[in-house]
Amino acid sequence: MRGVARQRAPVFAPLLQSARMTFSVKDIKKDFKELLEEERQMALEGGGAKRVERQHARGKLTARERLDCLLDEGSFREYDAFVRHRCVDFGMEKEQYPGDGVITGQGTINGRLVFVFSQDFTVFGGSLSETNAEKICKVMDKALTVGAPVIGLNDSGGARIQEGVGSLAGYAEVFQRNVMSSGVVPQISVIMGPC
């Protein structure tokens, strides 16, 4: 948990400083709302405009665009949009993206509940990190709990090598859930990149 708190501290530092100086609940709520909107906008942008343009130049949709095409309009409920990786090796602490390169959640297709994850190639090549795997496992667990299908849109360069065994352990957790779900809920994987 300390790793998570350290990563979030820089994001919420302006809010905390403002709270110490003004003590106004109204100002704190306003500052928090603005900060939350900034974080949400960053999450929606993925790896940024240049990387999105590169994805489009290759004739590929972004992870969010793919989910928009797959799911019924307005049905998507995203999970963990602000999650960031916890890696501090190889300068990774300097490069943080809300969502950490995978979009997860639930939605409907023709009115039927599905759980989805879509790897975002614009963020670290869609590579799987420890927190990325945790997000995927969360939707797989929820799908298994309620008996709904899980759909994975895979566009990834593989394991995030900067995290070493942490990302490999993430793959082990995902594969364990594949085994647990086998014959219980439908699992659909769509390979949309190098994987």
mmCIF file of C-alpha atoms in Angstrom, residues 76-175:
data_model
loop_
_atom_site.group_PDB
_atom_site.id
_atom_site.type_symbol
_atom_site.label_atom_id
_atom_site.label_comp_id
_atom_site.label_asym_id
_atom_site.label_seq_id
_atom_site.Cartn_x
_atom_site.Cartn_y
_atom_site.Cartn_z
ATOM 1 C CA PHE A 76 -19.534 1.088 -20.583
ATOM 2 C CA ARG A 77 -18.636 1.502 -16.917
ATOM 3 C CA GLU A 78 -14.884 1.800 -16.480
ATOM 4 C CA TYR A 79 -12.995 0.391 -13.496
ATOM 5 C CA ASP A 80 -9.765 1.764 -12.060
ATOM 6 C CA ALA A 81 -9.291 4.543 -14.616
ATOM 7 C CA PHE A 82 -6.770 6.344 -12.414
ATOM 8 C CA VAL A 83 -4.569 3.373 -11.473
ATOM 9 C CA ARG A 84 -0.867 3.928 -12.147
ATOM 10 C CA HIS A 85 2.043 1.522 -12.125
ATOM 11 C CA ARG A 86 4.226 1.267 -9.029
ATOM 12 C CA CYS A 87 7.562 0.676 -10.755
ATOM 13 C CA VAL A 88 10.405 2.964 -9.706
ATOM 14 C CA ASP A 89 13.201 1.222 -11.629
ATOM 15 C CA PHE A 90 14.788 2.415 -14.885
ATOM 16 C CA GLY A 91 13.212 5.887 -14.577
ATOM 17 C CA MET A 92 9.677 4.521 -14.782
ATOM 18 C CA GLU A 93 8.536 6.747 -11.905
ATOM 19 C CA LYS A 94 8.907 9.707 -14.271
ATOM 20 C CA GLU A 95 6.454 8.310 -16.819
ATOM 21 C CA GLN A 96 2.972 7.770 -15.415
ATOM 22 C CA TYR A 97 -0.339 7.400 -17.210
ATOM 23 C CA PRO A 98 -3.739 7.062 -15.539
ATOM 24 C CA GLY A 99 -5.080 3.595 -16.323
ATOM 25 C CA ASP A 100 -1.580 2.164 -16.843
ATOM 26 C CA GLY A 101 -2.153 0.968 -20.386
ATOM 27 C CA VAL A 102 -5.307 -1.121 -20.060
ATOM 28 C CA ILE A 103 -8.948 -0.068 -20.008
ATOM 29 C CA THR A 104 -11.166 -2.358 -17.970
ATOM 30 C CA GLY A 105 -14.817 -2.455 -17.041
ATOM 31 C CA GLN A 106 -18.238 -3.740 -17.897
ATOM 32 C CA GLY A 107 -20.821 -2.962 -20.523
ATOM 33 C CA THR A 108 -23.447 -4.587 -22.630
ATOM 34 C CA ILE A 109 -23.604 -6.083 -26.105
ATOM 35 C CA ASN A 110 -27.138 -6.300 -27.465
ATOM 36 C CA GLY A 111 -28.310 -5.622 -23.915
ATOM 37 C CA ARG A 112 -26.347 -8.512 -22.361
ATOM 38 C CA LEU A 113 -23.713 -7.961 -19.668
ATOM 39 C CA VAL A 114 -20.046 -8.498 -20.552
ATOM 40 C CA PHE A 115 -16.776 -7.685 -18.820
ATOM 41 C CA VAL A 116 -13.997 -6.288 -20.981
ATOM 42 C CA PHE A 117 -10.385 -5.244 -21.057
ATOM 43 C CA SER A 118 -8.654 -3.458 -23.889
ATOM 44 C CA GLN A 119 -4.887 -3.043 -23.905
ATOM 45 C CA ASP A 120 -3.761 0.437 -24.915
ATOM 46 C CA PHE A 121 -0.770 0.269 -27.264
ATOM 47 C CA THR A 122 -0.265 4.043 -26.884
ATOM 48 C CA VAL A 123 0.877 3.489 -23.271
ATOM 49 C CA PHE A 124 4.147 1.562 -23.019
ATOM 50 C CA GLY A 125 3.196 -0.476 -26.090
ATOM 51 C CA GLY A 126 0.280 -2.011 -24.193
ATOM 52 C CA SER A 127 2.781 -4.007 -22.135
ATOM 53 C CA LEU A 128 1.529 -5.880 -19.102
ATOM 54 C CA SER A 129 2.591 -4.489 -15.728
ATOM 55 C CA GLU A 130 1.754 -5.757 -12.274
ATOM 56 C CA THR A 131 -1.041 -3.187 -11.826
ATOM 57 C CA ASN A 132 -2.201 -3.749 -15.407
ATOM 58 C CA ALA A 133 -2.612 -7.459 -14.593
ATOM 59 C CA GLU A 134 -4.475 -6.622 -11.374
ATOM 60 C CA LYS A 135 -7.012 -4.639 -13.403
ATOM 61 C CA ILE A 136 -7.491 -7.487 -15.884
ATOM 62 C CA CYS A 137 -7.832 -10.024 -13.057
ATOM 63 C CA LYS A 138 -10.465 -7.844 -11.403
ATOM 64 C CA VAL A 139 -12.770 -7.961 -14.429
ATOM 65 C CA MET A 140 -12.121 -11.671 -14.903
ATOM 66 C CA ASP A 141 -13.065 -12.293 -11.263
ATOM 67 C CA LYS A 142 -16.236 -10.229 -11.609
ATOM 68 C CA ALA A 143 -17.197 -12.081 -14.791
ATOM 69 C CA LEU A 144 -16.728 -15.405 -13.038
ATOM 70 C CA THR A 145 -18.740 -14.255 -10.020
ATOM 71 C CA VAL A 146 -21.800 -13.254 -12.046
ATOM 72 C CA GLY A 147 -21.402 -15.786 -14.872
ATOM 73 C CA ALA A 148 -20.910 -13.243 -17.635
ATOM 74 C CA PRO A 149 -18.532 -13.450 -20.606
ATOM 75 C CA VAL A 150 -15.158 -11.724 -20.512
ATOM 76 C CA ILE A 151 -13.720 -10.201 -23.685
ATOM 77 C CA GLY A 152 -10.071 -9.207 -24.017
ATOM 78 C CA LEU A 153 -8.905 -6.916 -26.797
ATOM 79 C CA ASN A 154 -5.183 -7.642 -26.872
ATOM 80 C CA ASP A 155 -2.739 -5.143 -28.382
ATOM 81 C CA SER A 156 0.455 -5.582 -26.458
ATOM 82 C CA GLY A 157 4.195 -5.865 -26.776
ATOM 83 C CA GLY A 158 4.189 -8.468 -23.983
ATOM 84 C CA ALA A 159 5.489 -8.155 -20.446
ATOM 85 C CA ARG A 160 6.745 -4.788 -19.217
ATOM 86 C CA ILE A 161 10.398 -5.704 -18.874
ATOM 87 C CA GLN A 162 11.164 -2.794 -16.553
ATOM 88 C CA GLU A 163 9.095 -4.568 -13.897
ATOM 89 C CA GLY A 164 10.829 -7.929 -14.310
ATOM 90 C CA VAL A 165 9.225 -10.788 -12.417
ATOM 91 C CA GLY A 166 6.353 -8.542 -11.249
ATOM 92 C CA SER A 167 4.918 -8.385 -14.764
ATOM 93 C CA LEU A 168 5.585 -12.087 -15.335
ATOM 94 C CA ALA A 169 3.731 -12.868 -12.110
ATOM 95 C CA GLY A 170 0.892 -10.761 -13.499
ATOM 96 C CA TYR A 171 0.700 -13.076 -16.497
ATOM 97 C CA ALA A 172 0.569 -16.046 -14.137
ATOM 98 C CA GLU A 173 -2.420 -14.499 -12.335
ATOM 99 C CA VAL A 174 -4.238 -13.824 -15.606
ATOM 100 C CA PHE A 175 -3.572 -17.375 -16.847
#
